[in-house]
mmCIF file with all atom_site columns, C-alpha atoms in Angstrom:
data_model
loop_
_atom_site.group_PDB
_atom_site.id
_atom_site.type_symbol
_atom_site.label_atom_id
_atom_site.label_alt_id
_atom_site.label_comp_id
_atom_site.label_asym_id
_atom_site.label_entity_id
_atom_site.label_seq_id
_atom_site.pdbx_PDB_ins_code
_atom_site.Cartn_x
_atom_site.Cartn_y
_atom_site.Cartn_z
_atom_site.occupancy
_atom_site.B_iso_or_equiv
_atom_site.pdbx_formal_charge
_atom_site.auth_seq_id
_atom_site.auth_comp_id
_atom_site.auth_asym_id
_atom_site.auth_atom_id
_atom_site.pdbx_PDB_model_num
ATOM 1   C CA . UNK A 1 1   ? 82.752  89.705  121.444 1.00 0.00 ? 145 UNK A CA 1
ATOM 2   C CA . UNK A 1 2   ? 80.286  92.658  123.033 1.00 0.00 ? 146 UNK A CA 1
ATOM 3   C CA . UNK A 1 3   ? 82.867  93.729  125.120 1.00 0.00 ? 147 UNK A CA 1
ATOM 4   C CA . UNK A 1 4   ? 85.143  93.944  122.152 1.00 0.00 ? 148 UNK A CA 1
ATOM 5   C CA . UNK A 1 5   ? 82.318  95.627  120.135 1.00 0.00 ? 149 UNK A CA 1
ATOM 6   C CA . UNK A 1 6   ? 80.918  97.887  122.874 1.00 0.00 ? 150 UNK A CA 1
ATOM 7   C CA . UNK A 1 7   ? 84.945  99.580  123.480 1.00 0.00 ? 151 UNK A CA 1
ATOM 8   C CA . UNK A 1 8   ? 85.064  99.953  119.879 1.00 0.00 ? 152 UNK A CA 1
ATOM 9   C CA . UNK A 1 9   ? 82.128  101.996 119.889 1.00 0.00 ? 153 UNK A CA 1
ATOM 10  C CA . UNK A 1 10  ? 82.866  104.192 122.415 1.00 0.00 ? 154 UNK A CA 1
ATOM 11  C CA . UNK A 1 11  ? 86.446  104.395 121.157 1.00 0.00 ? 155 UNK A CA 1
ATOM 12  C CA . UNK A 1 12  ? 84.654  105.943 117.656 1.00 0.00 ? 156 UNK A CA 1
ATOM 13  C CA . UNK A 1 13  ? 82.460  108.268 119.713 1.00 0.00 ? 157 UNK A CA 1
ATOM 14  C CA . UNK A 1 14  ? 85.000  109.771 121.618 1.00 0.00 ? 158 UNK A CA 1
ATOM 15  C CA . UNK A 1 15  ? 87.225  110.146 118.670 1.00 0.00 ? 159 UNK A CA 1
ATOM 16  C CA . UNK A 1 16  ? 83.943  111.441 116.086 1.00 0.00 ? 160 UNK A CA 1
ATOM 17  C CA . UNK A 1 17  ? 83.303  114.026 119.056 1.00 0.00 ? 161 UNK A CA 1
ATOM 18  C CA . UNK A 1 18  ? 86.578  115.458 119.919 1.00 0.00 ? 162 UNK A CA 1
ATOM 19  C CA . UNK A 1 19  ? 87.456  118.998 119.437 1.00 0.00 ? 163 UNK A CA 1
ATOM 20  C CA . UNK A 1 20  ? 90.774  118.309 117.559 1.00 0.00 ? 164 UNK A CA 1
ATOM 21  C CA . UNK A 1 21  ? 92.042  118.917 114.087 1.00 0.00 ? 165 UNK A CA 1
ATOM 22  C CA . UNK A 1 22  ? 90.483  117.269 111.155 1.00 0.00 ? 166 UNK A CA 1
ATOM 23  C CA . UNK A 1 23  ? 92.723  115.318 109.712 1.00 0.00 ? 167 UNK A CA 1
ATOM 24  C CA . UNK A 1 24  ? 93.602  114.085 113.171 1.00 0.00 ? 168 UNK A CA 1
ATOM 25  C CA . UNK A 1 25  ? 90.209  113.204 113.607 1.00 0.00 ? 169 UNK A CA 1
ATOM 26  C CA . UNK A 1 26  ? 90.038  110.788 110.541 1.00 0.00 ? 170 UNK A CA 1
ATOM 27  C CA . UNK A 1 27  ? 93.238  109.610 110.986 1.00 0.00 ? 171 UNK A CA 1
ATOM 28  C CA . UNK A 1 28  ? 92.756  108.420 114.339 1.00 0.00 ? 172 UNK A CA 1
ATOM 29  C CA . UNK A 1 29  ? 89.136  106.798 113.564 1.00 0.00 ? 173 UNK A CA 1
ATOM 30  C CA . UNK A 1 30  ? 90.736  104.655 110.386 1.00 0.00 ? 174 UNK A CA 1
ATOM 31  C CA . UNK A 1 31  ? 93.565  103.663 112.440 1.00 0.00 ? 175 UNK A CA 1
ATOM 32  C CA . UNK A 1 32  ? 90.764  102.422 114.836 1.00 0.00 ? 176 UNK A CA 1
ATOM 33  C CA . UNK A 1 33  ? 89.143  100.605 112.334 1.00 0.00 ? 177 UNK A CA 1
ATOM 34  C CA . UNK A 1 34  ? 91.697  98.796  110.394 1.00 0.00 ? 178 UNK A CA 1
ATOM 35  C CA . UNK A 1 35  ? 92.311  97.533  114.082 1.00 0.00 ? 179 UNK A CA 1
ATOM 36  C CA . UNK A 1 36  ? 89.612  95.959  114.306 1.00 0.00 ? 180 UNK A CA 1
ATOM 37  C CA . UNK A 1 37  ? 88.960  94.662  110.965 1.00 0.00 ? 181 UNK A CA 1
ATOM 38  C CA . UNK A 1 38  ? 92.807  94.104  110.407 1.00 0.00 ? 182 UNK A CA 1
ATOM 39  C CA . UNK A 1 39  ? 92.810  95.001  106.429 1.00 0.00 ? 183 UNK A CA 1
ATOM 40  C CA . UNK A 1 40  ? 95.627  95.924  104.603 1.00 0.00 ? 184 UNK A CA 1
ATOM 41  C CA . UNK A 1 41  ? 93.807  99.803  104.123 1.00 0.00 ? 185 UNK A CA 1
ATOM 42  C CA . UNK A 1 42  ? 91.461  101.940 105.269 1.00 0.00 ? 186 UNK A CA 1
ATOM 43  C CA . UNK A 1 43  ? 90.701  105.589 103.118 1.00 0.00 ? 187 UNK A CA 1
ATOM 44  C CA . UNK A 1 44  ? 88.465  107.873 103.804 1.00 0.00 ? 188 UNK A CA 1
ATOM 45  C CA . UNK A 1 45  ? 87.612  109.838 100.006 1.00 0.00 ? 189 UNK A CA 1
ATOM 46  C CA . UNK A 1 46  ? 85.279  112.730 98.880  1.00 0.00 ? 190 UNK A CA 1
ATOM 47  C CA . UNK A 1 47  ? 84.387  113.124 95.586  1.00 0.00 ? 191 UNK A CA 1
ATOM 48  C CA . UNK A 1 48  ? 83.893  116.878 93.412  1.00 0.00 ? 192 UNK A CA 1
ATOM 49  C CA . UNK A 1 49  ? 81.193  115.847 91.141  1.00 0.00 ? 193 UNK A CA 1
ATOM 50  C CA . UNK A 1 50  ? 81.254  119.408 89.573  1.00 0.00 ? 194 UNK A CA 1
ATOM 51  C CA . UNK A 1 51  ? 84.925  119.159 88.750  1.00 0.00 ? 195 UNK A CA 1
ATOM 52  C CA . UNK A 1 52  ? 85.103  115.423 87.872  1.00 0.00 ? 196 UNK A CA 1
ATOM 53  C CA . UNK A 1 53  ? 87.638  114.787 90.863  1.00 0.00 ? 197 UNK A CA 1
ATOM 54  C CA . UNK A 1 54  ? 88.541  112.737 93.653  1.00 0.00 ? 198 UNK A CA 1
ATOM 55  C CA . UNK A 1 55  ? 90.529  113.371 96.915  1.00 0.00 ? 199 UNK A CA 1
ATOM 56  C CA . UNK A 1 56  ? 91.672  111.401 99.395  1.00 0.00 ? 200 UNK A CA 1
ATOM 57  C CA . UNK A 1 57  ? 90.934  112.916 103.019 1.00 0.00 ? 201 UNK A CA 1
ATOM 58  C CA . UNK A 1 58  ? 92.568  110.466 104.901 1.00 0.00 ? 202 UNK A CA 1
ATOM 59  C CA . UNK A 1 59  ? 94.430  106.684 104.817 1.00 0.00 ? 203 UNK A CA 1
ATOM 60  C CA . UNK A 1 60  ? 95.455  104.530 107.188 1.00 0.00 ? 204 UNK A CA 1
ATOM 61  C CA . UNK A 1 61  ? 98.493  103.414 106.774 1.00 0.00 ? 205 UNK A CA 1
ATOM 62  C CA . UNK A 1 62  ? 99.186  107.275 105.535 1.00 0.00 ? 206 UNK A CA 1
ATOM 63  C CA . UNK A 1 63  ? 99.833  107.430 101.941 1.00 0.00 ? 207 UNK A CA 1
ATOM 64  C CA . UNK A 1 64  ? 103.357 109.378 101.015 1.00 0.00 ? 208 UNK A CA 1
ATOM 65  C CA . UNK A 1 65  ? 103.258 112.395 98.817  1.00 0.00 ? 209 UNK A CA 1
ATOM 66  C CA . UNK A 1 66  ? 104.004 110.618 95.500  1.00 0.00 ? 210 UNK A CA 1
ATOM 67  C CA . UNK A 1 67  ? 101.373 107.651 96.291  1.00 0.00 ? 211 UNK A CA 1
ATOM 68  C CA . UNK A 1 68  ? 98.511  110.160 97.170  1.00 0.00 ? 212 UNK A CA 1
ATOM 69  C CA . UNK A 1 69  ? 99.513  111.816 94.115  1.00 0.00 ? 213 UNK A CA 1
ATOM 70  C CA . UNK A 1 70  ? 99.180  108.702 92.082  1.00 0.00 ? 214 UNK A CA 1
ATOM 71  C CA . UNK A 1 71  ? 96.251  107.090 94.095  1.00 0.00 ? 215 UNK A CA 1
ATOM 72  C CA . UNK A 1 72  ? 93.912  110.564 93.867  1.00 0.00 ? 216 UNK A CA 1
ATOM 73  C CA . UNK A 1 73  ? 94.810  110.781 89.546  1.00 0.00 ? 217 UNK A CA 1
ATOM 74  C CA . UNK A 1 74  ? 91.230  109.572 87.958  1.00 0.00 ? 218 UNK A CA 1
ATOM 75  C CA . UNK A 1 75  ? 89.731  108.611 91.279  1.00 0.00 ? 219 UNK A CA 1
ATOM 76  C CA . UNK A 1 76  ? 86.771  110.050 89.945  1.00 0.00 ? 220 UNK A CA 1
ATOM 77  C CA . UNK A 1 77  ? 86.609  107.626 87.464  1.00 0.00 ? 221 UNK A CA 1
ATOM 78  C CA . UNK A 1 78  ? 86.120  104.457 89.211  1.00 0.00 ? 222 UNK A CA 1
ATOM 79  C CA . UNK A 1 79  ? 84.362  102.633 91.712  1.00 0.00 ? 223 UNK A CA 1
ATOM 80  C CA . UNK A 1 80  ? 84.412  105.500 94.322  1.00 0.00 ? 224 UNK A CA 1
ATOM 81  C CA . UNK A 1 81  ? 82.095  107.594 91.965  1.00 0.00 ? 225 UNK A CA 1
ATOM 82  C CA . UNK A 1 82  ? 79.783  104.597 92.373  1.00 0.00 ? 226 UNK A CA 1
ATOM 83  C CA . UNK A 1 83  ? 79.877  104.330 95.931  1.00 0.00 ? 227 UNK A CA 1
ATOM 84  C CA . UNK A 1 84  ? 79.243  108.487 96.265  1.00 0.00 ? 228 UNK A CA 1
ATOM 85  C CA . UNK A 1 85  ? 76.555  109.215 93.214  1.00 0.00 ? 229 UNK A CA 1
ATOM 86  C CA . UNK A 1 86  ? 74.685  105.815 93.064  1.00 0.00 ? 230 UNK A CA 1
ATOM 87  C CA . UNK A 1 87  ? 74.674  105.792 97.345  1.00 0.00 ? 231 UNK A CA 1
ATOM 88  C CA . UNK A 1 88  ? 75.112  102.470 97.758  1.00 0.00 ? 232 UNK A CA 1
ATOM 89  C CA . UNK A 1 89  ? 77.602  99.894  99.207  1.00 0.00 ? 233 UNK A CA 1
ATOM 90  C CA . UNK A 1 90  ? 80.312  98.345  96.696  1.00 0.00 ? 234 UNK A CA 1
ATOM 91  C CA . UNK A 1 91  ? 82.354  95.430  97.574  1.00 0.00 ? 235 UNK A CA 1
ATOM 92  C CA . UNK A 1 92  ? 84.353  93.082  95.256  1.00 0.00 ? 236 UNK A CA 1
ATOM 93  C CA . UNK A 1 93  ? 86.534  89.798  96.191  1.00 0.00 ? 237 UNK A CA 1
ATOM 94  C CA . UNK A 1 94  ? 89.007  88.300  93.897  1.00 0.00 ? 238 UNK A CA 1
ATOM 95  C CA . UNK A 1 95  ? 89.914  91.349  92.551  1.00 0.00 ? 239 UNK A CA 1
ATOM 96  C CA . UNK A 1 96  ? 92.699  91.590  89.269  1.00 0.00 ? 240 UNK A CA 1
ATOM 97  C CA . UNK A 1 97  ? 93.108  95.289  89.170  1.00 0.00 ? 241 UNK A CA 1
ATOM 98  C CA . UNK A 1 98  ? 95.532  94.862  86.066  1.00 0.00 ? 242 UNK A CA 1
ATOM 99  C CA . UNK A 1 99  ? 92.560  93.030  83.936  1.00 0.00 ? 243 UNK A CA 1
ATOM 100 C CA . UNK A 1 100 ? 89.409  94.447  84.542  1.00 0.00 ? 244 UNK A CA 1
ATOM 101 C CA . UNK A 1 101 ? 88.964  98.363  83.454  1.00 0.00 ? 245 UNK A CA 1
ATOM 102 C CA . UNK A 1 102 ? 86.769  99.563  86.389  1.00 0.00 ? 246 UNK A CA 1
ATOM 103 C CA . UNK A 1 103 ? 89.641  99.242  88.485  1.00 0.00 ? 247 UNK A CA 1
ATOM 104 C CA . UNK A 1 104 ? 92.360  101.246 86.363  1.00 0.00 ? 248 UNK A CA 1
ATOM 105 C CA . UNK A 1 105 ? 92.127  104.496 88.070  1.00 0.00 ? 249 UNK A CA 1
ATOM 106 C CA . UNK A 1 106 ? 91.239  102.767 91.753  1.00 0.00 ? 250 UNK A CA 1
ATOM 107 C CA . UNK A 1 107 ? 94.324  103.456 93.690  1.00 0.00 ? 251 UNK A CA 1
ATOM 108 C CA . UNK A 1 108 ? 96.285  101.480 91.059  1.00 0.00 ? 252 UNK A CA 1
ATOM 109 C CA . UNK A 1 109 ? 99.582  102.338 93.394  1.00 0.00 ? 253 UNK A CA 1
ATOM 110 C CA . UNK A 1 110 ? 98.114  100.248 96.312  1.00 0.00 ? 254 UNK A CA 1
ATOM 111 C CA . UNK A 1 111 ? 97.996  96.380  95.999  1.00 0.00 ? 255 UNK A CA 1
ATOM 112 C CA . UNK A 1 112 ? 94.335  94.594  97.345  1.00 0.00 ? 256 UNK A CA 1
ATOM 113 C CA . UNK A 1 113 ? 92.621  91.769  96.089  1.00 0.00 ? 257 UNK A CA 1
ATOM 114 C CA . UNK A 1 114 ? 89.490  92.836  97.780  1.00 0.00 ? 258 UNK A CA 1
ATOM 115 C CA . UNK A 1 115 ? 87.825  95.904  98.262  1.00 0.00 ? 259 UNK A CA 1
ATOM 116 C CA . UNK A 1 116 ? 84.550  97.311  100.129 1.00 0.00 ? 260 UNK A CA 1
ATOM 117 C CA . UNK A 1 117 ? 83.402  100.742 99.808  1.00 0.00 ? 261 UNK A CA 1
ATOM 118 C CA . UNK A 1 118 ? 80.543  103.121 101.993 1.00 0.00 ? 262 UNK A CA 1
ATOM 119 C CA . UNK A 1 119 ? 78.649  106.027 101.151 1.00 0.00 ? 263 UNK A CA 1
ATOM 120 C CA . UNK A 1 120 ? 79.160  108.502 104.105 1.00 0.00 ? 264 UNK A CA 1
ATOM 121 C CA . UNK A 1 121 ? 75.541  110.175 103.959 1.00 0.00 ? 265 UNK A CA 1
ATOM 122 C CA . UNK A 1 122 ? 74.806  113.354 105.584 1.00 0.00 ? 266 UNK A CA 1
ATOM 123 C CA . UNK A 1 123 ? 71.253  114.089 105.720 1.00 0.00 ? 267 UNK A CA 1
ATOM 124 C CA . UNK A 1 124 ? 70.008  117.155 103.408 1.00 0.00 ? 268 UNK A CA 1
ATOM 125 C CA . UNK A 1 125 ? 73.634  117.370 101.519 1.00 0.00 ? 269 UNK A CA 1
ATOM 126 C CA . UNK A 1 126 ? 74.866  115.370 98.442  1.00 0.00 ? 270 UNK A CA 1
ATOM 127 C CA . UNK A 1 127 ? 76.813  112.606 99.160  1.00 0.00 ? 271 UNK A CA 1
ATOM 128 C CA . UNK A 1 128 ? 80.416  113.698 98.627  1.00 0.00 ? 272 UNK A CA 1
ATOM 129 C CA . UNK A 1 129 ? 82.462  111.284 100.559 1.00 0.00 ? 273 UNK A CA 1
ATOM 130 C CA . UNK A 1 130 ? 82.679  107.662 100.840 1.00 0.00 ? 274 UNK A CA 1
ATOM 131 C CA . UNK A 1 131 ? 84.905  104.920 103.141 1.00 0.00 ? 275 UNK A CA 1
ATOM 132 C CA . UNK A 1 132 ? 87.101  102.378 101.587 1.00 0.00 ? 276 UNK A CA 1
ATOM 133 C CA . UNK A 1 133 ? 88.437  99.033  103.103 1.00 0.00 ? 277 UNK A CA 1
ATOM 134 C CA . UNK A 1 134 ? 91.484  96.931  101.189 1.00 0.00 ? 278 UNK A CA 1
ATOM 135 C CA . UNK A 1 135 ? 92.649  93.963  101.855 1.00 0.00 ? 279 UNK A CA 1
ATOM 136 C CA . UNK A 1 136 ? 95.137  91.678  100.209 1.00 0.00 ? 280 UNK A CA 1
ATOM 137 C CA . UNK A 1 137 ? 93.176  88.679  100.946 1.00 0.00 ? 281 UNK A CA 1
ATOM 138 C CA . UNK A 1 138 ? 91.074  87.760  97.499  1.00 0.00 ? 282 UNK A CA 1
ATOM 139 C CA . UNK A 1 139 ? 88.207  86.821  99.570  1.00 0.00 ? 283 UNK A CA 1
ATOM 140 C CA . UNK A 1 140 ? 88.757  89.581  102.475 1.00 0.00 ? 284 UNK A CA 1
ATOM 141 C CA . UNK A 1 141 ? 84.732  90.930  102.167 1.00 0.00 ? 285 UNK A CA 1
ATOM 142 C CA . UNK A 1 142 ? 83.089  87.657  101.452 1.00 0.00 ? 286 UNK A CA 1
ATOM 143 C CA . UNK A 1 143 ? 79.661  87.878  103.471 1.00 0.00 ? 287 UNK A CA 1
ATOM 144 C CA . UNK A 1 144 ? 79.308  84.178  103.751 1.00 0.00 ? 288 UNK A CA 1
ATOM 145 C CA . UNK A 1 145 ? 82.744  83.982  105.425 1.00 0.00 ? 289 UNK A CA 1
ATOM 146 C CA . UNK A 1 146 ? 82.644  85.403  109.260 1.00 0.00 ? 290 UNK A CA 1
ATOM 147 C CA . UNK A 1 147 ? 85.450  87.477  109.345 1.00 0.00 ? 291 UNK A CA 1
ATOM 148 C CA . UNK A 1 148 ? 84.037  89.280  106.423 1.00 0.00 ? 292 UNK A CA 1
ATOM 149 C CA . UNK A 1 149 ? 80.775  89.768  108.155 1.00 0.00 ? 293 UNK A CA 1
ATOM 150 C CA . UNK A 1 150 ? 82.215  91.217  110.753 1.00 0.00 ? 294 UNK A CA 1
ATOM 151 C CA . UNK A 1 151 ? 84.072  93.455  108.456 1.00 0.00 ? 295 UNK A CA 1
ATOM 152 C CA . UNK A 1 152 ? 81.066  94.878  107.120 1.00 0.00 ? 296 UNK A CA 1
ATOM 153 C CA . UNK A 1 153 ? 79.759  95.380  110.246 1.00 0.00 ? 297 UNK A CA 1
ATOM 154 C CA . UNK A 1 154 ? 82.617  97.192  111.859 1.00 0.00 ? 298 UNK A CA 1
ATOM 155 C CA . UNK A 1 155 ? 82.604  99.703  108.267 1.00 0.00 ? 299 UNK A CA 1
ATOM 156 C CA . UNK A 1 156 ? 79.305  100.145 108.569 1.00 0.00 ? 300 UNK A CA 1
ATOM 157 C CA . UNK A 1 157 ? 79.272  101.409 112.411 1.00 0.00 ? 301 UNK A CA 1
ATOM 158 C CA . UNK A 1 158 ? 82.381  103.306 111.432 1.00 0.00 ? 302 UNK A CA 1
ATOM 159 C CA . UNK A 1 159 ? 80.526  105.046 108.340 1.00 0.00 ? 303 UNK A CA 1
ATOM 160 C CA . UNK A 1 160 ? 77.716  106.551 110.962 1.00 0.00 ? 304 UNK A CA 1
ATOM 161 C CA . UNK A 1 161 ? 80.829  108.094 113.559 1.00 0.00 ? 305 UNK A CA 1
ATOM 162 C CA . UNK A 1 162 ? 82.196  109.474 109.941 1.00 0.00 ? 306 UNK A CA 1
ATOM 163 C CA . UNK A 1 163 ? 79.147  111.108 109.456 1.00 0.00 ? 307 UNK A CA 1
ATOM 164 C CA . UNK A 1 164 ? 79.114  112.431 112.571 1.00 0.00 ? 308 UNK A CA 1
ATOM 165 C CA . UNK A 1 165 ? 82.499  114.000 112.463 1.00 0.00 ? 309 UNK A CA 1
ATOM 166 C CA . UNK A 1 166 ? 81.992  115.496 108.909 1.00 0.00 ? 310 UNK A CA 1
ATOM 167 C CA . UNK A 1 167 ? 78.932  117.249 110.273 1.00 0.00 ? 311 UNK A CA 1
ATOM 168 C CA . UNK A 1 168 ? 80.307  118.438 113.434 1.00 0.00 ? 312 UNK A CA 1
ATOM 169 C CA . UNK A 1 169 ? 83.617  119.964 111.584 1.00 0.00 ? 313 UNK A CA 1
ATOM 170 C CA . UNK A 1 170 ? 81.872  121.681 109.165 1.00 0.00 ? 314 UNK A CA 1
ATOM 171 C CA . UNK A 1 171 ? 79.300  123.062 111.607 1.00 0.00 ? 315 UNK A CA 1
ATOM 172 C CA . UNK A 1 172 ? 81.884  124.375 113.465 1.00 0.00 ? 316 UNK A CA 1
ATOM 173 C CA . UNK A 1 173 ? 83.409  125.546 109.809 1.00 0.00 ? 317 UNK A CA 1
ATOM 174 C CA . UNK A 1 174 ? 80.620  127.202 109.283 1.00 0.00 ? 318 UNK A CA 1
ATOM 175 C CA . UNK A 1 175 ? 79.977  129.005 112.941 1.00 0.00 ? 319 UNK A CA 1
ATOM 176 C CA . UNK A 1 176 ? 83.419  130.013 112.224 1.00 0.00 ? 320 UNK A CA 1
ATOM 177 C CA . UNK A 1 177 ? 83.098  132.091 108.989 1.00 0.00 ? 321 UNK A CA 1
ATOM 178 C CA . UNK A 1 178 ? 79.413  133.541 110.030 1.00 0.00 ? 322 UNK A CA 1
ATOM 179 C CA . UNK A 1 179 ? 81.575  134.851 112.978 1.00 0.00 ? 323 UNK A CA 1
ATOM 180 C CA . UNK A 1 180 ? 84.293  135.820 110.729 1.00 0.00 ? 324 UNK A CA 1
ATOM 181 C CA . UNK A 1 181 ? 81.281  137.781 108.493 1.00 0.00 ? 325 UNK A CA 1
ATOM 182 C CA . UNK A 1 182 ? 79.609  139.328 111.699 1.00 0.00 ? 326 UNK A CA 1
ATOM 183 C CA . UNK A 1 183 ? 82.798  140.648 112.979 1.00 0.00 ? 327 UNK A CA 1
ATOM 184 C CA . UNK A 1 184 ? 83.563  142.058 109.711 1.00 0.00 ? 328 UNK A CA 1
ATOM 185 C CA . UNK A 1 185 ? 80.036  143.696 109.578 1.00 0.00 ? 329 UNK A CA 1
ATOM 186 C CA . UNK A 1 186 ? 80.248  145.121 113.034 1.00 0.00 ? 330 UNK A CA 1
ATOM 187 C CA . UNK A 1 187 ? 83.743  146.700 112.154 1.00 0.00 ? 331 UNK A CA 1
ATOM 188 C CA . UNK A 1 188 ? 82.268  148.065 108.543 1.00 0.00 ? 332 UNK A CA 1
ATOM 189 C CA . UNK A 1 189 ? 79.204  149.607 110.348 1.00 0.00 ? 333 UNK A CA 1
ATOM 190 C CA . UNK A 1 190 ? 81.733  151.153 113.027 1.00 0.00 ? 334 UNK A CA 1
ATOM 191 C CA . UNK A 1 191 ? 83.682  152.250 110.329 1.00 0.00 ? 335 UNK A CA 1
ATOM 192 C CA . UNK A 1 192 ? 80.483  153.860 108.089 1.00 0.00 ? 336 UNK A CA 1
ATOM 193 C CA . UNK A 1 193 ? 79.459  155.602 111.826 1.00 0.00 ? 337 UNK A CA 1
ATOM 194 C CA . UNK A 1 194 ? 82.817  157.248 112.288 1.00 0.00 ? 338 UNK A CA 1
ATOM 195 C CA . UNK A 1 195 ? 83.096  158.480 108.671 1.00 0.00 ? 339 UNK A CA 1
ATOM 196 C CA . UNK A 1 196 ? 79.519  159.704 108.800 1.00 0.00 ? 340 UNK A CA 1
ATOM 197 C CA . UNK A 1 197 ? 80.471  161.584 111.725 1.00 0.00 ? 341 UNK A CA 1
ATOM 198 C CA . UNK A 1 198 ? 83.690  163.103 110.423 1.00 0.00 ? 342 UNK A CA 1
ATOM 199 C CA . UNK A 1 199 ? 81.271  164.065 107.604 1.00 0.00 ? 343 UNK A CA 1
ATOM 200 C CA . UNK A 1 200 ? 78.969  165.606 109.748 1.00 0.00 ? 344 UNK A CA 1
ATOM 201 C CA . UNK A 1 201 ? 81.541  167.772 111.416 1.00 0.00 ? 345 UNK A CA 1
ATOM 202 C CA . UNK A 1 202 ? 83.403  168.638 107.948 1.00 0.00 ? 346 UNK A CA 1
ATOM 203 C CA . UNK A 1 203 ? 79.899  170.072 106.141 1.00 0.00 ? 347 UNK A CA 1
ATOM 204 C CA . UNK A 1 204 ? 79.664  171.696 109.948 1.00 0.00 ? 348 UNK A CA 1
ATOM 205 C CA . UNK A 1 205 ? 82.817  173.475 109.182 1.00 0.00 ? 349 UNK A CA 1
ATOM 206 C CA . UNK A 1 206 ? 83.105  174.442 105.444 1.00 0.00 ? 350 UNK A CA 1
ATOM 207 C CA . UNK A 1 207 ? 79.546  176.071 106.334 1.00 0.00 ? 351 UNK A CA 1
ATOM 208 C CA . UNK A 1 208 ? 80.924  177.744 109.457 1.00 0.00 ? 352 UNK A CA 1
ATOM 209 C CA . UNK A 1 209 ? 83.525  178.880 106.860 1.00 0.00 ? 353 UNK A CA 1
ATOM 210 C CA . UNK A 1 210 ? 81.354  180.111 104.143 1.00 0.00 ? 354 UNK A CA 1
ATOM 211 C CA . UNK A 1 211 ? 79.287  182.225 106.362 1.00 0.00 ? 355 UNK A CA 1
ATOM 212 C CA . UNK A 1 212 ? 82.324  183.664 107.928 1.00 0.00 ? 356 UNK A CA 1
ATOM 213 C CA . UNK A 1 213 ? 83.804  184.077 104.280 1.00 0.00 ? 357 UNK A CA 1
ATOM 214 C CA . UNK A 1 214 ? 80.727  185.901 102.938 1.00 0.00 ? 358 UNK A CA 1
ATOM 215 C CA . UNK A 1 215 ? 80.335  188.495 106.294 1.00 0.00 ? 359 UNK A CA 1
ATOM 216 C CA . UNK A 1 216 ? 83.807  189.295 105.419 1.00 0.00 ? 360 UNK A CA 1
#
């Protein structure tokens, strides 16, 4: 319904906007999400082209230790790097992640039978992260059905507040370490002022001294 649809927005807004940690940030927008869509999994990834890695950010249900262990081992190497490099939407019903290959480093620790996968795209930056929805259903992201339209829809809208929230944490990141670097360059020019005076006054003195040494 609108209603339904307009509190879900405002309920990502609020959340994309707040002032809290990080991870609590994510955590709290997935749970949000898989809500709504009611999917087995929602995960939030970023991808390291350089090193040839994947990460998971955040999950909903949270992963344990050991499955974020397995679940993050050859991410890179798999659908996600699809969804990041190639910027475009991935989706997949009847899935058999034991048969085909392009699913054998996709969180093989998690069961789904369909998946759908966003590029989170910040504007003037690489992609680097992407949003993930599993479901155990084999036709959970069929278009044609209605529940998996709305599905779609609801990742979608969520992808834009995920944006949002990765470019308002590391703005404030960033304000962070500039004022880290500014305070540091205040305290080394403070520090270069002093020792220039204590300079000053020493060649004052050892040439107070040699004069007084050479009258003598």
């Amino acid at each position: 319904s609108i209603g339904k649809d307009e509190d879900f927005i405002r309920q990502l807004g609020m959340q994309a906007l707040s002032k809290r940690a990080p991870a609590e940030i994510f955590s709290d927008i997935l749970l949000s999400l898989r809500e709504q869509t009611n999917v087995s999994q929602c995960v939030l990834l970023e991808l390291d082209r350089t090193r040839h890695s994947g990460s998971i950010i955040s999950a909903y249900p949270p992963l344990t230790e050991k499955d974020l262990h397995f679940a993050q081992d050859g991410l890179y190497y798999s659908p996600a790097r699809q969804v990041v490099e190639e910027e475009r939407e991935f989706f997949e019903n009847i899935v058999d992640s034991e048969q085909d290959p392009k699913f054998k480093n996709f969180l093989p620790n998690l069961y789904f039978q369909s998946c759908l996968g966003i590029p989170i795209r910040i504007p003037d930056q690489t992609t680097r992260h992407a949003l993930f929805l599993l479901d155990e259903e084999p036709l959970g992201f069929s278009e044609r059905e209605e529940e998996g339209s709305k599905r779609f829809h609801y990742a979608r809208t969520t992808s834009y507040f995920l944006t949002v929230s990765i470019e308002q944490i590391e703005l404030l990141d960033y304000m962070r370490r500039y004022e880290e670097k500014y305070s540091l360059g205040q305290l080394a020019a403070l520090m270069i002022h002093e020792m220039n005076n204590k300079m000053g006054a020493f060649k004052t003195g050892v040439k107070d001294f040699k004069d007084n040494y050479a009258k003598i």
